[in-house]
Coordinates of C-alpha atoms in Angstrom, one line a residue:
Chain E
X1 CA 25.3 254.6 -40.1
X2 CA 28.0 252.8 -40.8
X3 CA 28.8 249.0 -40.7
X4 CA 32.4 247.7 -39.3
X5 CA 33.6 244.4 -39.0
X6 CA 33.1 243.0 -35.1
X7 CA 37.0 242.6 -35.1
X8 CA 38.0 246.1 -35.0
X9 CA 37.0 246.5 -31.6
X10 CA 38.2 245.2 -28.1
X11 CA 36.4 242.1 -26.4
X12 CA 35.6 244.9 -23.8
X13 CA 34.1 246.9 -26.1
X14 CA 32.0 244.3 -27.9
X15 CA 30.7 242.8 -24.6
X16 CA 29.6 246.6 -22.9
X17 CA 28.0 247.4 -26.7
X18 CA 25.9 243.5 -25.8
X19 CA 25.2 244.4 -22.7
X20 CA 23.6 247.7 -23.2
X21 CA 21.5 245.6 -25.6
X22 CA 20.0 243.5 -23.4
X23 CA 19.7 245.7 -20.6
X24 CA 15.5 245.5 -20.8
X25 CA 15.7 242.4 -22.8
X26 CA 13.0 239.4 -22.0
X27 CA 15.7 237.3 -20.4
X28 CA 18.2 239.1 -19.9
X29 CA 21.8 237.2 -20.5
X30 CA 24.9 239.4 -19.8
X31 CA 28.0 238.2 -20.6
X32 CA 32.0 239.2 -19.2
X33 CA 35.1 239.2 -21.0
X34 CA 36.1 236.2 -20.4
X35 CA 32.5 234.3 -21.1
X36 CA 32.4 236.3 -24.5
X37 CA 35.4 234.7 -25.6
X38 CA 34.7 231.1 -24.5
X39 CA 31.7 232.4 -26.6
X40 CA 33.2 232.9 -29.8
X41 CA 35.7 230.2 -29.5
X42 CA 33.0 227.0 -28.7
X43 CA 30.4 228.5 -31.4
X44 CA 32.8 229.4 -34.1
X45 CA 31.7 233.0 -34.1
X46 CA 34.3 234.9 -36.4
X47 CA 34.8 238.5 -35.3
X48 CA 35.6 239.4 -39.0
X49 CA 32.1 238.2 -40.5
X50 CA 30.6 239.3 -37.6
X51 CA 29.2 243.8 -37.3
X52 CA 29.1 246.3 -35.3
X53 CA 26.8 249.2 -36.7
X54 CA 28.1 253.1 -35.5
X55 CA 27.3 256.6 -36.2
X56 CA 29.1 259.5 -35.1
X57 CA 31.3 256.5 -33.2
X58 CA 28.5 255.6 -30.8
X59 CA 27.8 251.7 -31.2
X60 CA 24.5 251.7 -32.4
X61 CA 24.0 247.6 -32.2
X62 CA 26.0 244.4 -33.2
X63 CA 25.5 240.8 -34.7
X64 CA 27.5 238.0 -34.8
X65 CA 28.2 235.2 -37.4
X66 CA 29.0 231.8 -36.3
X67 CA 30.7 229.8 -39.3
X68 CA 31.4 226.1 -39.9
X69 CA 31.0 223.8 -43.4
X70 CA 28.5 225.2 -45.5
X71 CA 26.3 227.0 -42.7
X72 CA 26.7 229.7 -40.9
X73 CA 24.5 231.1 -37.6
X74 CA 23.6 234.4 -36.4
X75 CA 23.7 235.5 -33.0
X76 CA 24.2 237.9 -30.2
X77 CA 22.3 240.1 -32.6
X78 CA 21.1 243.7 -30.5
X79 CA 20.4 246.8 -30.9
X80 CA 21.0 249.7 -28.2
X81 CA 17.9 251.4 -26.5
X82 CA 19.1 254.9 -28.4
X83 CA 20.0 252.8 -31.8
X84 CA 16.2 251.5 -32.0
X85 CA 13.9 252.7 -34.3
X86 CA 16.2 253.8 -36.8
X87 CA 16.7 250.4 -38.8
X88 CA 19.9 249.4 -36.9
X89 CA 18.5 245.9 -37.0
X90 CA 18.0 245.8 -40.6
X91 CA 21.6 246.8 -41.2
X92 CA 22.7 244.6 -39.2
X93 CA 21.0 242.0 -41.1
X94 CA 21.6 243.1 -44.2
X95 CA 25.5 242.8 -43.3
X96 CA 25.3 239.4 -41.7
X97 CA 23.5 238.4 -44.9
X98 CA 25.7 239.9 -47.3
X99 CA 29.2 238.5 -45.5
X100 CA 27.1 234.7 -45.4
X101 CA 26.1 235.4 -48.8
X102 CA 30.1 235.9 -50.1
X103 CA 30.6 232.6 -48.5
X104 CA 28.7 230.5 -50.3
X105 CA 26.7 229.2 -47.1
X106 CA 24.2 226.8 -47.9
X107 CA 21.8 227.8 -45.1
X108 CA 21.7 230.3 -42.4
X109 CA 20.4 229.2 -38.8
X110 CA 19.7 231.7 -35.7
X111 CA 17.3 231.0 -32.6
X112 CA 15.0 233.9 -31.2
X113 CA 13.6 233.6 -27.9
X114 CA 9.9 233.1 -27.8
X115 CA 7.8 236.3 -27.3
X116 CA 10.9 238.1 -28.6
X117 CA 7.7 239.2 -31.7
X118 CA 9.9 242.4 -33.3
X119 CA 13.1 240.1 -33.7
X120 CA 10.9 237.6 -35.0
X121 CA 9.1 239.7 -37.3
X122 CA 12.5 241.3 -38.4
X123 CA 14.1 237.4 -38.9
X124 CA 11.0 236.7 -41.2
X125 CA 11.5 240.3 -43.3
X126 CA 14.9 238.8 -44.5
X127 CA 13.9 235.5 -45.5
X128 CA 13.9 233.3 -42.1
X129 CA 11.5 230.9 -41.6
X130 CA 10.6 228.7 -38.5
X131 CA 11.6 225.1 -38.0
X132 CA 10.6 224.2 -34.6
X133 CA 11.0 224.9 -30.9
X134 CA 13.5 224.4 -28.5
X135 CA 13.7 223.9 -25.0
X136 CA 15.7 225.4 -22.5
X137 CA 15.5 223.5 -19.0
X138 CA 16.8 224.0 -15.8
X139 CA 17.4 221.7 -12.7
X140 CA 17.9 222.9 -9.2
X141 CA 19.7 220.6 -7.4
X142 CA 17.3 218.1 -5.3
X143 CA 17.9 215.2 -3.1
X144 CA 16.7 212.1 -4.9
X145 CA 15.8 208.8 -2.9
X146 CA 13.2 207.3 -5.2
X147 CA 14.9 204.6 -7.2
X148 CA 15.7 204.7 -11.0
X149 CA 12.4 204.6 -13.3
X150 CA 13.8 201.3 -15.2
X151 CA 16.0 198.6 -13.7
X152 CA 19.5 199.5 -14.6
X153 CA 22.1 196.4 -16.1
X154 CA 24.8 198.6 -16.6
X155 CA 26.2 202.0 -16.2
X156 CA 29.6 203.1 -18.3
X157 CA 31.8 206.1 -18.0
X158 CA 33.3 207.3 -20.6
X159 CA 35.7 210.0 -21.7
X160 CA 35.2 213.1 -23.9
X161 CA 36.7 211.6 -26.9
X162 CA 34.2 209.2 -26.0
X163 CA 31.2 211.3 -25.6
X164 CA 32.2 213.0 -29.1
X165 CA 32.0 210.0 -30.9
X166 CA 28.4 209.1 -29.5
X167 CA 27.6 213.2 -30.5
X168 CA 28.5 212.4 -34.0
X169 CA 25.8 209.6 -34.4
X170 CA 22.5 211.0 -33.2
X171 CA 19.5 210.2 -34.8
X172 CA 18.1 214.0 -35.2
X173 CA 19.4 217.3 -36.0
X174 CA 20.9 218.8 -33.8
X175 CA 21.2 222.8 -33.2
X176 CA 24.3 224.8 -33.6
X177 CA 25.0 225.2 -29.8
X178 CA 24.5 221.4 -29.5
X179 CA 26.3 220.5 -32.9
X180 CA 29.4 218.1 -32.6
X181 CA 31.6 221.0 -33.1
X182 CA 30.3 222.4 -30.3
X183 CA 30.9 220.0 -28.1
X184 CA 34.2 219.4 -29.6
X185 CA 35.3 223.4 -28.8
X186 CA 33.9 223.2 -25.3
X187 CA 36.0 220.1 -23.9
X188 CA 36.1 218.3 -21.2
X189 CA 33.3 216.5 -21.8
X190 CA 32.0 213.0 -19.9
X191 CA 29.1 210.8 -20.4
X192 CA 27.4 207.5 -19.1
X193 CA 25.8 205.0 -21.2
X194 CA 23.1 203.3 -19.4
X195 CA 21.5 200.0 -20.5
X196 CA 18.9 198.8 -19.1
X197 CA 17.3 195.1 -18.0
X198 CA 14.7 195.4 -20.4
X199 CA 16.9 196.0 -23.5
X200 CA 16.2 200.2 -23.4
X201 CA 19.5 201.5 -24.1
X202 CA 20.7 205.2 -23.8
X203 CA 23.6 207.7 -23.3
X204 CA 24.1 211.2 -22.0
X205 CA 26.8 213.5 -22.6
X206 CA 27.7 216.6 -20.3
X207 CA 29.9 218.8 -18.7
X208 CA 30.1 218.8 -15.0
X209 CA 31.0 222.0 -13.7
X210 CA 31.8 222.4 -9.9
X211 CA 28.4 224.3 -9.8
X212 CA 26.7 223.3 -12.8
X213 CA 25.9 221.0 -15.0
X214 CA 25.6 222.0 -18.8
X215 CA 25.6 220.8 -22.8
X216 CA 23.5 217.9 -21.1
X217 CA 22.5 216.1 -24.5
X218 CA 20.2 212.5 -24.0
X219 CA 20.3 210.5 -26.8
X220 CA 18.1 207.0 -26.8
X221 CA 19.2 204.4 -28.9
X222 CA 16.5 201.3 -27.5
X223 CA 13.8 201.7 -25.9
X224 CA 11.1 203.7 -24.8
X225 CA 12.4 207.4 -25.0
X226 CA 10.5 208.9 -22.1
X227 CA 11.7 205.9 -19.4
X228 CA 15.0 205.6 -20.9
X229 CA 15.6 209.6 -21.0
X230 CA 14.2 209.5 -17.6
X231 CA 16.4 206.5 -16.2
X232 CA 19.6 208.1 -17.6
X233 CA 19.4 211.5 -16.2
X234 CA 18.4 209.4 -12.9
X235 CA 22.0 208.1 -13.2
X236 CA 23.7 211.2 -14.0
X237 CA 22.0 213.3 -11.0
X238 CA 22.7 210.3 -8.6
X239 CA 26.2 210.9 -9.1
X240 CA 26.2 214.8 -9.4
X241 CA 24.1 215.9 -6.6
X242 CA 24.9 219.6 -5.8
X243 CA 25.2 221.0 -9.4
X244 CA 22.7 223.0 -11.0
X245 CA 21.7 222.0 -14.4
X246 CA 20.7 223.8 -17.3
X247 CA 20.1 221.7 -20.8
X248 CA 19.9 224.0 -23.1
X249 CA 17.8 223.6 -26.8
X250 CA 15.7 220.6 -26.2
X251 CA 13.4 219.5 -28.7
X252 CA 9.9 219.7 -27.6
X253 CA 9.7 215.4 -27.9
X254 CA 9.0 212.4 -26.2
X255 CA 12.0 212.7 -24.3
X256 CA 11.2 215.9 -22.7
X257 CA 8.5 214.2 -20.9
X258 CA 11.7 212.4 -19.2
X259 CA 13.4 215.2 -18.6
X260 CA 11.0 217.2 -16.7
X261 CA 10.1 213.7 -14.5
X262 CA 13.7 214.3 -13.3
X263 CA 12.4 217.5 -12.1
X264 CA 13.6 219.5 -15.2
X265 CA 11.4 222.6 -15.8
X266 CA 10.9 224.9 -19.1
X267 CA 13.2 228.1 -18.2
X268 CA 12.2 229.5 -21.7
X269 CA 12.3 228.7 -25.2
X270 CA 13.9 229.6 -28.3
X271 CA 12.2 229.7 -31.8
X272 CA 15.2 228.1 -34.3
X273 CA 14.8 229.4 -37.9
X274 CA 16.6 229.3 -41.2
X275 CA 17.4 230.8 -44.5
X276 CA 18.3 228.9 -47.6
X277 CA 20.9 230.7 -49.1
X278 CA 21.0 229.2 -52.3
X279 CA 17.7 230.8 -53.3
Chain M
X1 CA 25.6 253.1 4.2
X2 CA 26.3 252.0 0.9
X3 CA 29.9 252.0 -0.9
X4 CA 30.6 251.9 -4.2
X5 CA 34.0 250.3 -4.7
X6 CA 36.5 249.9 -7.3
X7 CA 36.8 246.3 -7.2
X8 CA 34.5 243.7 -8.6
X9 CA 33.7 243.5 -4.7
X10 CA 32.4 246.2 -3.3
X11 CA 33.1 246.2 1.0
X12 CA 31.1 247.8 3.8
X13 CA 33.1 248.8 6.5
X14 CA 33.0 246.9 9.7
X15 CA 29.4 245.6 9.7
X16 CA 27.8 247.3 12.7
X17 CA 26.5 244.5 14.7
X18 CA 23.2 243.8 16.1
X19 CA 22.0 247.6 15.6
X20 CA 21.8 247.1 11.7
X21 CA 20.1 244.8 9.2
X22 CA 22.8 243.9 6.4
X23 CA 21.7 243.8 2.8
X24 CA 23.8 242.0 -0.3
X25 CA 23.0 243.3 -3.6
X26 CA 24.3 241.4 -6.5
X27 CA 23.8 243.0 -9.6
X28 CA 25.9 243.6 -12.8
X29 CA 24.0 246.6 -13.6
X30 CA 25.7 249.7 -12.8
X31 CA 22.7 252.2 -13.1
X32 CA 20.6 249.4 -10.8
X33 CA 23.3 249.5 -8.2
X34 CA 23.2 252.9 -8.0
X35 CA 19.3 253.2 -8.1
X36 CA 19.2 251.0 -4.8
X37 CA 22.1 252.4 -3.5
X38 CA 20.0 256.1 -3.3
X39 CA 17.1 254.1 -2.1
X40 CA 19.2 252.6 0.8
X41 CA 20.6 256.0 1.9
X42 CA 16.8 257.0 2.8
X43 CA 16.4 253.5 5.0
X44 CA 17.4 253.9 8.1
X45 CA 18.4 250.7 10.2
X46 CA 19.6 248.9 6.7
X47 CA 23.3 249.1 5.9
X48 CA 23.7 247.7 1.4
X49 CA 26.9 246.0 0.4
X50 CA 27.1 244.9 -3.1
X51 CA 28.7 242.7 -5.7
X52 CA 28.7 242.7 -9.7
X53 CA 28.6 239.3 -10.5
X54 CA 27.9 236.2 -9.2
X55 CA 30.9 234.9 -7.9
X56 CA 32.1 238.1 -6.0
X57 CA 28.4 237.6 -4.4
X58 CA 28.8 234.6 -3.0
X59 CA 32.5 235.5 -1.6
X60 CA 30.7 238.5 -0.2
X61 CA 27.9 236.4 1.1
X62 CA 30.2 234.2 2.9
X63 CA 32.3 237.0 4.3
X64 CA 29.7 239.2 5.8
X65 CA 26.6 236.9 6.6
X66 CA 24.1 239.0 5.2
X67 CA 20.7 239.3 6.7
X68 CA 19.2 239.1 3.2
X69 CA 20.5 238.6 -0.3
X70 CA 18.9 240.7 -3.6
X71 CA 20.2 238.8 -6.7
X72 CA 19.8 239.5 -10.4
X73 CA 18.6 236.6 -11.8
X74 CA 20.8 237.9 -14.9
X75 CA 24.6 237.4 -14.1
X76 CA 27.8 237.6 -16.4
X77 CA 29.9 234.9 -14.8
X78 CA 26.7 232.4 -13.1
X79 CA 23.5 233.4 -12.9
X80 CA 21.0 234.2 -9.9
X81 CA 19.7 230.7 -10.2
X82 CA 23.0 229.3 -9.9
X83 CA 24.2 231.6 -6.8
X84 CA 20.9 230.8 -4.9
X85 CA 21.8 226.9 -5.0
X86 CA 25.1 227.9 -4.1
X87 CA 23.8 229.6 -0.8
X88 CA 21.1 227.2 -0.2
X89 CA 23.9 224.5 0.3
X90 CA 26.3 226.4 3.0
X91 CA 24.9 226.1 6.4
X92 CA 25.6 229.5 7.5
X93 CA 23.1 231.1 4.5
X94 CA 20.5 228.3 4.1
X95 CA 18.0 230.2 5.9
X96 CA 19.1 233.7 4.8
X97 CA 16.2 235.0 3.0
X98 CA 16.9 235.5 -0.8
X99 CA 14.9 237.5 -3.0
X100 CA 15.4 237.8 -7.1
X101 CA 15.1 241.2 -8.7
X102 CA 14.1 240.5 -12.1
X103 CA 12.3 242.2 -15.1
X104 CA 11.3 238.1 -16.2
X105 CA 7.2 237.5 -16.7
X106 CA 5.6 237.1 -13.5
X107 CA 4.2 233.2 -14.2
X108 CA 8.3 233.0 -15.2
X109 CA 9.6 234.5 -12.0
X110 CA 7.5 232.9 -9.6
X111 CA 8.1 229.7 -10.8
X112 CA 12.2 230.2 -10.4
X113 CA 10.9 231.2 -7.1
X114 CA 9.5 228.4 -5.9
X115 CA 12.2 226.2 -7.9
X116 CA 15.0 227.5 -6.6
X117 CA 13.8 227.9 -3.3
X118 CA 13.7 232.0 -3.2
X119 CA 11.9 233.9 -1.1
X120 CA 10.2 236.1 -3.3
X121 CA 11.2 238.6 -6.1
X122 CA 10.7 242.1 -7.0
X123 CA 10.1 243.0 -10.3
X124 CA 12.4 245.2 -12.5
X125 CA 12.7 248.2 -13.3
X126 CA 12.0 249.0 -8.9
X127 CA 9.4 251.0 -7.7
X128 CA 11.5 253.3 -5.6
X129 CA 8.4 254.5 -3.2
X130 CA 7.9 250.7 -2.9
X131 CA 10.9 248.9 -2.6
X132 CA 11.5 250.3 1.2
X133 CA 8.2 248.1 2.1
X134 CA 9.3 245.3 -0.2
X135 CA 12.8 245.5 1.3
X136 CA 10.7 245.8 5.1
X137 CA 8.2 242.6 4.3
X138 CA 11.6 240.0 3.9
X139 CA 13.8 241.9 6.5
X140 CA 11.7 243.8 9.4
X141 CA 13.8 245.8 11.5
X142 CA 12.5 243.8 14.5
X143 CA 13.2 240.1 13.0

């Protein structure tokens, strides 16, 4: 086998090599050209850290580095149904590891999905461990006549430069796709902030496709977080009624209880995990 | 009969009206278009058009009407969720049956079902001795 740097091959090439990899994969996320890209660009995935693993030029299976201050994240990480069972994912990992490890990464983050057990067994070989679970919800789009869950004293729109600067002072950690860099890359951002009569205070921050809704982030700053969560995604759904919406990485918290009152449902989940680096 | 096309969208020829039941695939797979494709050949009375991604789908749905939609719930560009709440809001398809073709757990794929406002699904990878009865129980040739 032999490992090569992700940025000697084609974006066609690298999405048809991901692709084969999740062709019988537990939820199964293809990607095009063109998404692979917007990839790479909103996560800060760099093609040069990132591998592709070959032998006898047939792509065996790929990983990808996302890199930012101090901390890196791996993802897209697959192996092709004739690469398995030859270590392919080790090397993989091995290379990921190595490139962070040049770097002087503090920590290294990556999500598995849940029930994913061989990538997770394979993540804890080299030295990941588990922090906690993540949500990923969905939203058909539903009429909604019943009023909001709190009385509402004000509703404010505001810009993405806006939203950005209410990213950068959340109260928890968030994960790399929801980090403020994140955010930053993907653009065209709004979000409301909604206070309430009662003195509960939030905001939410999204993108508002013309058929979906995503990077939906809640963030309560008064109040309780259930009701407030709740009364804020009222407000954003009362003014985007036809879009699907999928928030993606939730943590499993008070405030999911207000998210799935909106009619949000648990699509799947992702284990998050990291690696110290320094020891 | 099915064609494979070149294009992202792949046409039927003039859709033979009122003598056959019209099926829209949309899959990204190629080996599962093809798989269904050589199913379709054997069913008499059910012509298969078919799209690779989510937005050709929907262009496709809204072109030829289809008398029933198969969607991947796994799409490059939007997914199957996504494309069902897309049909569910146009008049002409909001009581076109769709069905999702997934390989997702069964608790997981009945649940998009009754979500999104499916009709049913079929599991990956297809039965092909089945899926003619599967295909017959959402679109009987004498609906």
């Amino acid at each position: 086998m032999e490992v090569l740097a992700a940025d000697q091959f084609t974006l066609e090439e690298l999405t048809e090599a991901y692709n084969q990899t999740r062709v019988d994969y537990l939820v199964p996320m293809p990607m095009n050209v063109a998404k692979l890209r917007e990839y790479t660009q909103i996560y800060d995935v760099s093609l040069p850290h990132s591998v592709v693993v070959v032998s006898d030029d047939l792509i065996l299976g790929l990983g990808m580095l996302g890199v930012r201050k101090n901390r890196c994240w791996i993802t897209r990480l697959g192996v092709l149904p004739y690469g398995r069972r030859l270590g392919t994912g080790s090397t993989i990992m091995n290379a990921l590891i190595e490139r962070a490890g040049n770097h002087n990464f503090n920590k290294a983050w990556l999500e598995v999905i849940k029930g994913n057990d061989p990538a997770h067994r394979l993540f804890n070989r080299f030295g990941f461990t588990e922090t906690r679970e993540l949500i990923v919800g969905r939203r058909p789009p539903a009429p909604n006549k019943t009023p909001p869950p709190q009385e509402i004293d004000r509703v404010t729109t505001l810009d993405h430069e806006e939203a950005i600067i209410l990213l950068s002072h959340r109260a928890k950690r968030p994960n790399w796709l929801n980090e403020v860099e994140t955010m930053h890359n993907a653009r065209n951002l709004s979000a409301l902030l909604v206070e309430l009569k009662n003195g509960g205070r939030g905001w939410v921050t999204y993108h508002a496709g013309l058929l979906q809704l995503t990077r939906i982030i809640v963030e309560v700053t008064a109040g309780d977080p259930e009701e407030v969560t709740a009364t804020v995604l009222h407000v954003l759904h009362q003014r985007h009624r036809r879009q699907d919406a999928i928030a993606e990485n939730l943590p499993d918290d008070e405030q999911w209880l207000g998210f799935q009152r909106m009619g949000y449902f648990d699509s799947f989940r992702r284990i998050e995990m990291v690696k110290n680096m320094e020891e | 009969m099915a064609r494979n096309g070149r294009n992202r969208l792949t046409r039927s020829p003039t859709r033979i009206r009122n003598t056959m039941k019209l099926v829209l695939q949309i899959e990204d797979n190629h080996a599962n278009r093809l798989l269904v494709e050589r199913v379709f050949e054997q069913m008499a009375g059910y012509q298969l058009i078919q799209a690779n991604d989510g937005e050709s789908g929907v262009g496709l749905a809204l072109e030829q009407h289809p008398d029933l939609v198969l969607v991947d719930m796994g799409l490059p560009d939007i997914d199957g969720q996504t494309v069902t709440t897309i049909m569910r809001q146009v008049p002409e398809l909001q009581n076109t049956p769709i069905v999702a073709i997934t390989a997702w757990p069964e608790d997981k794929a009945q649940e998009m079902v009754d979500r999104y406002g499916l009709d049913g699904c079929i599991t990956k990878p297809i039965d092909i001795r089945q899926f003619p009865k599967q295909i017959a129980h959402y679109l009987p040739l004498d609906s």
